[in-house]
Amino acid sequence: MVMKDLLTLFLTFAKVGVMTFGGGYAMLPILQREVVENKGWATDEELTDYFAIGQCTPGVIAVNTATFIGRKQHGVVGGIVATLGVVFPSLLIMCALAGVIEAFSHLAWVQHAFAGIRVCVCVLIFNAVVKLWKSAVKDAWGVAIFLCVLALSVLTSLSPVLYVLAAALAGIAIKTLGGGKK
Amino acid sequence: MMYLLLFGEFFKTGLFAVGGGLATLPFLYDMCARHPDWFTAAQLADMVAVSESTPGPIGVNMATYVGFLTGGVPGAIVATLGLVCPSVIIILIVAAFLKSFRDNRFVNAAFYGLRPASTAMVASAGLSVVLLALLNTGAQGFALVNWKALALAAVLLILTRWVKPTKGLHPILFILASAVVGVVFQF
């Protein structure tokens, strides 16, 4: 029975992986339907909690949420199985696509197409930054941290790890000294 | 040996990229600067488009693609496992004391500082794509700007942000349209 339950867990999350375009919040309605309504593995409140924690822990939010729900169903093994399920379709699809794209990338029209696509990627990243800004930058301290990190990462080639650690420490320092919007 | 290094790089990315999908991008740029034989910055920009247009979480798709470029199918598997490993470990720990984590003063304060930094790093990765897509590197003066690309960017910006009927459309449609424009107008 345990094997069957784990298989169900794997397949359910593989289905969520296939149906998610874009990750993050795009995944929420699909998780609601599959995990809350169809399977009854979690409530809407729990799902919102998992998402909130997924956002404030490192890593891909979709993976974090899958680990949470899998663990709730079947402990540590369940967490791992659900995670493997959610990444499995990506592995198959991306390996197939990357192979095809690399094989045709020398063709002139493929290069023109990707030059056009890159322009679109600029705009998509810009839009993502605007959205992130709205939830991330709450006050003048936030603006200051944003500008410092942006300037440093454009002008230097320091590791992003340093910015993450420094920004976390700065956040703790500002809040401990009573700064920042309440 | 290369697989071990690949696993390590993606483990680090999974451990420090906060805020989902695109937050892994600055780490990937950092990676291709230090390992130029793995993949190029241009491939990275294409990869963002492919990852947004295919099913699956963006962060996982990008890791799989980069892993494939670096070491074929085994590379893709190693990179993806490296990326999700820290998530799984951290979540399994956090899940054990869920409530106290969310309400912890220090955790909240750390993320208060982290989120603007993460936004800035994604913005900086975006600038690298802008340099690649909108400028002709090496050219001077008027020819420095790729005017066709700039016009397309302006149209896309308006369509995705301000035009009501089109701004809610899925990114895949804009990506496909841009590919067609790129082919037709010889970008």
GROMACS .gro file of C-alpha atoms in nm:
model
  369
    1MET     CA    1   0.000   0.000   0.000
    2VAL     CA    2   0.283   0.236   0.081
    3MET     CA    3   0.426   0.194  -0.269
    4LYS     CA    4   0.088   0.270  -0.421
    5ASP     CA    5   0.048   0.584  -0.208
    6LEU     CA    6   0.395   0.704  -0.303
    7LEU     CA    7   0.319   0.638  -0.670
    8THR     CA    8   0.000   0.844  -0.641
    9LEU     CA    9   0.202   1.122  -0.475
   10PHE     CA   10   0.461   1.112  -0.753
   11LEU     CA   11   0.203   1.110  -1.035
   12THR     CA   12  -0.009   1.385  -0.880
   13PHE     CA   13   0.293   1.616  -0.854
   14ALA     CA   14   0.414   1.519  -1.200
   15LYS     CA   15   0.071   1.630  -1.324
   16VAL     CA   16   0.106   1.960  -1.135
   17GLY     CA   17   0.450   2.001  -1.294
   18VAL     CA   18   0.316   1.947  -1.645
   19MET     CA   19   0.027   2.186  -1.597
   20THR     CA   20   0.231   2.468  -1.448
   21PHE     CA   21   0.360   2.729  -1.689
   22GLY     CA   22   0.593   2.977  -1.527
   23GLY     CA   23   0.603   2.842  -1.172
   24GLY     CA   24   0.537   3.038  -0.853
   25TYR     CA   25   0.189   3.181  -0.834
   26ALA     CA   26   0.087   3.024  -1.166
   27MET     CA   27   0.096   2.697  -0.975
   28LEU     CA   28  -0.146   2.794  -0.697
   29PRO     CA   29  -0.478   2.735  -0.881
   30ILE     CA   30  -0.355   2.399  -1.012
   31LEU     CA   31  -0.242   2.289  -0.665
   32GLN     CA   32  -0.577   2.399  -0.526
   33ARG     CA   33  -0.761   2.178  -0.772
   34GLU     CA   34  -0.534   1.872  -0.750
   35VAL     CA   35  -0.421   1.871  -0.389
   36VAL     CA   36  -0.706   2.044  -0.202
   37GLU     CA   37  -1.017   1.953  -0.404
   38ASN     CA   38  -0.932   1.621  -0.572
   39LYS     CA   39  -0.707   1.458  -0.313
   40GLY     CA   40  -0.792   1.640   0.010
   41TRP     CA   41  -0.424   1.634   0.113
   42ALA     CA   42  -0.426   1.991   0.247
   43THR     CA   43  -0.668   2.277   0.315
   44ASP     CA   44  -0.664   2.612   0.133
   45GLU     CA   45  -0.520   2.776   0.446
   46GLU     CA   46  -0.237   2.524   0.466
   47LEU     CA   47  -0.160   2.575   0.098
   48THR     CA   48  -0.138   2.953   0.147
   49ASP     CA   49   0.094   2.897   0.445
   50TYR     CA   50   0.316   2.665   0.241
   51PHE     CA   51   0.334   2.923  -0.035
   52ALA     CA   52   0.425   3.202   0.207
   53ILE     CA   53   0.702   2.989   0.357
   54GLY     CA   54   0.810   2.873   0.011
   55GLN     CA   55   0.864   3.239  -0.072
   56CYS     CA   56   1.071   3.313   0.234
   57THR     CA   57   1.290   3.006   0.219
   58PRO     CA   58   1.557   2.959  -0.046
   59GLY     CA   59   1.485   2.759  -0.358
   60VAL     CA   60   1.214   2.716  -0.617
   61ILE     CA   61   0.869   2.783  -0.467
   62ALA     CA   62   0.704   2.495  -0.655
   63VAL     CA   63   0.957   2.251  -0.512
   64ASN     CA   64   0.921   2.388  -0.160
   65THR     CA   65   0.542   2.347  -0.172
   66ALA     CA   66   0.567   1.992  -0.311
   67THR     CA   67   0.810   1.895  -0.034
   68PHE     CA   68   0.571   2.034   0.231
   69ILE     CA   69   0.266   1.844   0.105
   70GLY     CA   70   0.460   1.524   0.039
   71ARG     CA   71   0.603   1.532   0.391
   72LYS     CA   72   0.258   1.582   0.540
   73GLN     CA   73   0.132   1.273   0.353
   74HIS     CA   74   0.426   1.037   0.393
   75GLY     CA   75   0.702   1.186   0.605
   76VAL     CA   76   1.051   1.247   0.468
   77VAL     CA   77   1.017   0.986   0.191
   78GLY     CA   78   0.689   1.147   0.081
   79GLY     CA   79   0.859   1.488   0.067
   80ILE     CA   80   1.132   1.354  -0.156
   81VAL     CA   81   0.891   1.159  -0.382
   82ALA     CA   82   0.662   1.463  -0.431
   83THR     CA   83   0.966   1.678  -0.519
   84LEU     CA   84   1.093   1.425  -0.773
   85GLY     CA   85   0.740   1.415  -0.920
   86VAL     CA   86   0.720   1.792  -0.966
   87VAL     CA   87   1.060   1.814  -1.142
   88PHE     CA   88   1.020   1.497  -1.354
   89PRO     CA   89   0.823   1.651  -1.647
   90SER     CA   90   1.070   1.943  -1.661
   91LEU     CA   91   1.359   1.701  -1.695
   92LEU     CA   92   1.199   1.513  -1.984
   93ILE     CA   93   1.071   1.819  -2.171
   94MET     CA   94   1.379   2.037  -2.128
   95CYS     CA   95   1.625   1.762  -2.227
   96ALA     CA   96   1.427   1.698  -2.546
   97LEU     CA   97   1.396   2.071  -2.624
   98ALA     CA   98   1.755   2.165  -2.541
   99GLY     CA   99   1.875   1.889  -2.775
  100VAL     CA  100   1.654   2.010  -3.060
  101ILE     CA  101   1.744   2.378  -3.009
  102GLU     CA  102   2.118   2.310  -3.000
  103ALA     CA  103   2.091   2.098  -3.318
  104PHE     CA  104   1.919   2.377  -3.515
  105SER     CA  105   2.082   2.683  -3.355
  106HIS     CA  106   2.324   2.737  -3.648
  107LEU     CA  107   2.038   2.807  -3.895
  108ALA     CA  108   1.997   3.176  -3.983
  109TRP     CA  109   1.621   3.189  -3.927
  110VAL     CA  110   1.654   3.019  -3.588
  111GLN     CA  111   1.907   3.286  -3.488
  112HIS     CA  112   1.670   3.562  -3.605
  113ALA     CA  113   1.387   3.404  -3.407
  114PHE     CA  114   1.598   3.393  -3.090
  115ALA     CA  115   1.715   3.752  -3.142
  116GLY     CA  116   1.346   3.849  -3.144
  117ILE     CA  117   1.275   3.631  -2.842
  118ARG     CA  118   1.558   3.792  -2.643
  119VAL     CA  119   1.388   4.130  -2.682
  120CYS     CA  120   1.075   3.975  -2.537
  121VAL     CA  121   1.278   3.827  -2.249
  122CYS     CA  122   1.402   4.179  -2.159
  123VAL     CA  123   1.042   4.296  -2.129
  124LEU     CA  124   0.934   3.987  -1.932
  125ILE     CA  125   1.220   4.029  -1.685
  126PHE     CA  126   1.141   4.400  -1.652
  127ASN     CA  127   0.779   4.315  -1.570
  128ALA     CA  128   0.892   4.052  -1.319
  129VAL     CA  129   1.119   4.307  -1.150
  130VAL     CA  130   0.830   4.557  -1.121
  131LYS     CA  131   0.615   4.286  -0.961
  132LEU     CA  132   0.895   4.181  -0.723
  133TRP     CA  133   0.962   4.545  -0.633
  134LYS     CA  134   0.600   4.593  -0.522
  135SER     CA  135   0.618   4.308  -0.270
  136ALA     CA  136   0.984   4.350  -0.172
  137VAL     CA  137   1.058   4.720  -0.133
  138LYS     CA  138   0.855   4.864   0.152
  139ASP     CA  139   1.045   5.180   0.255
  140ALA     CA  140   1.358   5.393   0.209
  141TRP     CA  141   1.581   5.120   0.356
  142GLY     CA  142   1.448   4.882   0.094
  143VAL     CA  143   1.527   5.132  -0.183
  144ALA     CA  144   1.878   5.178  -0.039
  145ILE     CA  145   1.945   4.802  -0.032
  146PHE     CA  146   1.806   4.766  -0.385
  147LEU     CA  147   2.031   5.043  -0.522
  148CYS     CA  148   2.344   4.919  -0.341
  149VAL     CA  149   2.303   4.561  -0.463
  150LEU     CA  150   2.212   4.672  -0.816
  151ALA     CA  151   2.518   4.901  -0.840
  152LEU     CA  152   2.751   4.637  -0.697
  153SER     CA  153   2.624   4.357  -0.919
  154VAL     CA  154   2.647   4.572  -1.234
  155LEU     CA  155   2.992   4.714  -1.154
  156THR     CA  156   3.165   4.420  -0.985
  157SER     CA  157   3.169   4.045  -1.036
  158LEU     CA  158   3.127   3.949  -0.671
  159SER     CA  159   2.935   3.630  -0.597
  160PRO     CA  160   2.556   3.674  -0.548
  161VAL     CA  161   2.597   3.468  -0.229
  162LEU     CA  162   2.768   3.769  -0.068
  163TYR     CA  163   2.476   4.000  -0.146
  164VAL     CA  164   2.227   3.751  -0.004
  165LEU     CA  165   2.421   3.715   0.322
  166ALA     CA  166   2.492   4.090   0.353
  167ALA     CA  167   2.129   4.183   0.281
  168ALA     CA  168   1.998   3.935   0.540
  169LEU     CA  169   2.236   4.079   0.801
  170ALA     CA  170   2.139   4.434   0.701
  171GLY     CA  171   1.771   4.343   0.743
  172ILE     CA  172   1.833   4.205   1.092
  173ALA     CA  173   2.045   4.510   1.185
  174ILE     CA  174   1.785   4.761   1.062
  175LYS     CA  175   1.497   4.586   1.239
  176THR     CA  176   1.696   4.532   1.561
  177LEU     CA  177   1.785   4.902   1.576
  178GLY     CA  178   1.417   4.985   1.534
  179GLY     CA  179   1.436   5.108   1.174
  180GLY     CA  180   1.213   5.027   0.880
  181LYS     CA  181   0.838   5.047   0.830
  182LYS     CA  182   0.643   4.852   1.092
  183MET     CA  183   3.439   1.543  -1.155
  184MET     CA  184   3.253   1.790  -1.374
  185TYR     CA  185   2.923   1.646  -1.249
  186LEU     CA  186   3.029   1.697  -0.890
  187LEU     CA  187   3.115   2.059  -0.967
  188LEU     CA  188   2.782   2.102  -1.148
  189PHE     CA  189   2.595   1.956  -0.852
  190GLY     CA  190   2.783   2.188  -0.616
  191GLU     CA  191   2.710   2.499  -0.826
  192PHE     CA  192   2.339   2.421  -0.840
  193PHE     CA  193   2.327   2.327  -0.474
  194LYS     CA  194   2.463   2.675  -0.399
  195THR     CA  195   2.206   2.829  -0.633
  196GLY     CA  196   1.924   2.640  -0.463
  197LEU     CA  197   2.052   2.741  -0.122
  198PHE     CA  198   2.089   3.115  -0.189
  199ALA     CA  199   1.831   3.202  -0.457
  200VAL     CA  200   1.538   3.348  -0.265
  201GLY     CA  201   1.203   3.434  -0.424
  202GLY     CA  202   1.155   3.158  -0.680
  203GLY     CA  203   1.227   3.099  -1.050
  204LEU     CA  204   1.399   3.406  -1.191
  205ALA     CA  205   1.591   3.461  -0.867
  206THR     CA  206   1.822   3.181  -0.986
  207LEU     CA  207   1.921   3.388  -1.292
  208PRO     CA  208   2.196   3.600  -1.127
  209PHE     CA  209   2.356   3.276  -1.002
  210LEU     CA  210   2.350   3.131  -1.353
  211TYR     CA  211   2.521   3.444  -1.492
  212ASP     CA  212   2.780   3.416  -1.219
  213MET     CA  213   2.824   3.049  -1.314
  214CYS     CA  214   2.883   3.113  -1.685
  215ALA     CA  215   3.136   3.388  -1.601
  216ARG     CA  216   3.339   3.140  -1.394
  217HIS     CA  217   3.287   2.837  -1.622
  218PRO     CA  218   3.293   2.978  -1.978
  219ASP     CA  219   3.318   2.626  -2.124
  220TRP     CA  220   2.979   2.524  -1.975
  221PHE     CA  221   2.744   2.765  -2.154
  222THR     CA  222   2.735   3.125  -2.280
  223ALA     CA  223   2.543   3.434  -2.169
  224ALA     CA  224   2.356   3.430  -2.503
  225GLN     CA  225   2.241   3.071  -2.442
  226LEU     CA  226   2.125   3.183  -2.098
  227ALA     CA  227   1.898   3.450  -2.246
  228ASP     CA  228   1.745   3.198  -2.489
  229MET     CA  229   1.701   2.959  -2.200
  230VAL     CA  230   1.489   3.210  -2.008
  231ALA     CA  231   1.249   3.222  -2.304
  232VAL     CA  232   1.236   2.845  -2.341
  233SER     CA  233   1.183   2.798  -1.966
  234GLU     CA  234   0.895   3.046  -1.962
  235SER     CA  235   0.730   2.878  -2.261
  236THR     CA  236   0.743   2.517  -2.144
  237PRO     CA  237   0.559   2.343  -1.862
  238GLY     CA  238   0.724   2.320  -1.522
  239PRO     CA  239   0.862   2.566  -1.266
  240ILE     CA  240   1.100   2.819  -1.432
  241GLY     CA  241   1.383   2.761  -1.185
  242VAL     CA  242   1.377   2.386  -1.246
  243ASN     CA  243   1.351   2.428  -1.624
  244MET     CA  244   1.651   2.663  -1.630
  245ALA     CA  245   1.860   2.424  -1.420
  246THR     CA  246   1.769   2.131  -1.645
  247TYR     CA  247   1.851   2.325  -1.962
  248VAL     CA  248   2.184   2.454  -1.832
  249GLY     CA  249   2.270   2.109  -1.699
  250PHE     CA  250   2.192   1.958  -2.040
  251LEU     CA  251   2.413   2.212  -2.220
  252THR     CA  252   2.695   2.138  -1.979
  253GLY     CA  253   2.679   1.760  -1.956
  254GLY     CA  254   2.394   1.610  -2.162
  255VAL     CA  255   2.114   1.415  -1.994
  256PRO     CA  256   2.323   1.315  -1.687
  257GLY     CA  257   2.418   1.683  -1.652
  258ALA     CA  258   2.049   1.783  -1.661
  259ILE     CA  259   1.964   1.532  -1.388
  260VAL     CA  260   2.261   1.631  -1.170
  261ALA     CA  261   2.188   2.006  -1.202
  262THR     CA  262   1.819   1.960  -1.119
  263LEU     CA  263   1.891   1.740  -0.816
  264GLY     CA  264   2.152   1.991  -0.699
  265LEU     CA  265   1.899   2.274  -0.725
  266VAL     CA  266   1.621   2.099  -0.532
  267CYS     CA  267   1.840   1.936  -0.266
  268PRO     CA  268   1.874   2.239  -0.035
  269SER     CA  269   1.500   2.315  -0.072
  270VAL     CA  270   1.405   1.966   0.037
  271ILE     CA  271   1.642   1.967   0.333
  272ILE     CA  272   1.536   2.315   0.450
  273ILE     CA  273   1.163   2.251   0.410
  274LEU     CA  274   1.182   1.918   0.592
  275ILE     CA  275   1.347   2.102   0.883
  276VAL     CA  276   1.117   2.406   0.872
  277ALA     CA  277   0.804   2.186   0.849
  278ALA     CA  278   0.891   2.039   1.188
  279PHE     CA  279   0.839   2.375   1.357
  280LEU     CA  280   0.626   2.559   1.106
  281LYS     CA  281   0.455   2.819   1.324
  282SER     CA  282   0.761   2.939   1.511
  283PHE     CA  283   0.950   2.986   1.182
  284ARG     CA  284   0.689   3.215   1.028
  285ASP     CA  285   0.658   3.424   1.342
  286ASN     CA  286   1.028   3.445   1.416
  287ARG     CA  287   1.143   3.805   1.447
  288PHE     CA  288   1.488   3.738   1.304
  289VAL     CA  289   1.361   3.538   1.008
  290ASN     CA  290   1.124   3.821   0.918
  291ALA     CA  291   1.397   4.085   0.962
  292ALA     CA  292   1.639   3.887   0.743
  293PHE     CA  293   1.381   3.860   0.466
  294TYR     CA  294   1.300   4.229   0.499
  295GLY     CA  295   1.659   4.290   0.385
  296LEU     CA  296   1.678   3.996   0.145
  297ARG     CA  297   1.381   4.073  -0.079
  298PRO     CA  298   1.505   4.411  -0.213
  299ALA     CA  299   1.849   4.252  -0.271
  300SER     CA  300   1.695   3.964  -0.461
  301THR     CA  301   1.493   4.211  -0.673
  302ALA     CA  302   1.812   4.405  -0.750
  303MET     CA  303   1.995   4.090  -0.858
  304VAL     CA  304   1.716   3.994  -1.097
  305ALA     CA  305   1.720   4.353  -1.232
  306SER     CA  306   2.094   4.327  -1.289
  307ALA     CA  307   2.051   3.995  -1.473
  308GLY     CA  308   1.782   4.168  -1.682
  309LEU     CA  309   2.032   4.442  -1.773
  310SER     CA  310   2.268   4.176  -1.911
  311VAL     CA  311   1.990   4.056  -2.140
  312VAL     CA  312   1.917   4.417  -2.244
  313LEU     CA  313   2.283   4.465  -2.344
  314LEU     CA  314   2.266   4.147  -2.548
  315ALA     CA  315   1.930   4.208  -2.715
  316LEU     CA  316   1.910   4.584  -2.768
  317LEU     CA  317   2.270   4.694  -2.829
  318ASN     CA  318   2.516   4.607  -3.106
  319THR     CA  319   2.831   4.557  -2.906
  320GLY     CA  320   3.140   4.693  -3.077
  321ALA     CA  321   2.947   4.951  -3.284
  322GLN     CA  322   2.970   5.328  -3.232
  323GLY     CA  323   2.719   5.615  -3.206
  324PHE     CA  324   2.386   5.568  -3.382
  325ALA     CA  325   2.464   5.208  -3.482
  326LEU     CA  326   2.525   5.113  -3.118
  327VAL     CA  327   2.151   5.079  -3.058
  328ASN     CA  328   1.966   4.800  -3.235
  329TRP     CA  329   1.669   5.020  -3.337
  330LYS     CA  330   1.453   4.734  -3.468
  331ALA     CA  331   1.491   4.554  -3.137
  332LEU     CA  332   1.425   4.872  -2.939
  333ALA     CA  333   1.100   4.930  -3.133
  334LEU     CA  334   0.986   4.574  -3.063
  335ALA     CA  335   1.071   4.617  -2.693
  336ALA     CA  336   0.862   4.936  -2.677
  337VAL     CA  337   0.563   4.766  -2.842
  338LEU     CA  338   0.592   4.461  -2.612
  339LEU     CA  339   0.623   4.682  -2.305
  340ILE     CA  340   0.304   4.867  -2.396
  341LEU     CA  341   0.116   4.546  -2.479
  342THR     CA  342   0.221   4.363  -2.161
  343ARG     CA  343   0.171   4.653  -1.918
  344TRP     CA  344  -0.091   4.900  -2.037
  345VAL     CA  345  -0.319   4.757  -2.308
  346LYS     CA  346  -0.609   4.595  -2.117
  347PRO     CA  347  -0.703   4.315  -2.361
  348THR     CA  348  -0.343   4.195  -2.409
  349LYS     CA  349  -0.171   4.252  -2.074
  350GLY     CA  350  -0.319   3.943  -1.909
  351LEU     CA  351  -0.214   3.711  -2.193
  352HIS     CA  352   0.030   3.430  -2.129
  353PRO     CA  353   0.400   3.518  -2.187
  354ILE     CA  354   0.429   3.227  -2.432
  355LEU     CA  355   0.216   3.424  -2.682
  356PHE     CA  356   0.449   3.725  -2.666
  357ILE     CA  357   0.752   3.498  -2.699
  358LEU     CA  358   0.609   3.329  -3.009
  359ALA     CA  359   0.509   3.664  -3.162
  360SER     CA  360   0.860   3.799  -3.098
  361ALA     CA  361   1.013   3.495  -3.267
  362VAL     CA  362   0.798   3.559  -3.575
  363VAL     CA  363   0.891   3.930  -3.576
  364GLY     CA  364   1.257   3.832  -3.541
  365VAL     CA  365   1.240   3.604  -3.846
  366VAL     CA  366   1.031   3.838  -4.063
  367PHE     CA  367   1.236   4.153  -3.991
  368GLN     CA  368   1.574   3.970  -3.986
  369PHE     CA  369   1.682   4.067  -3.634
   0.00000   0.00000   0.00000
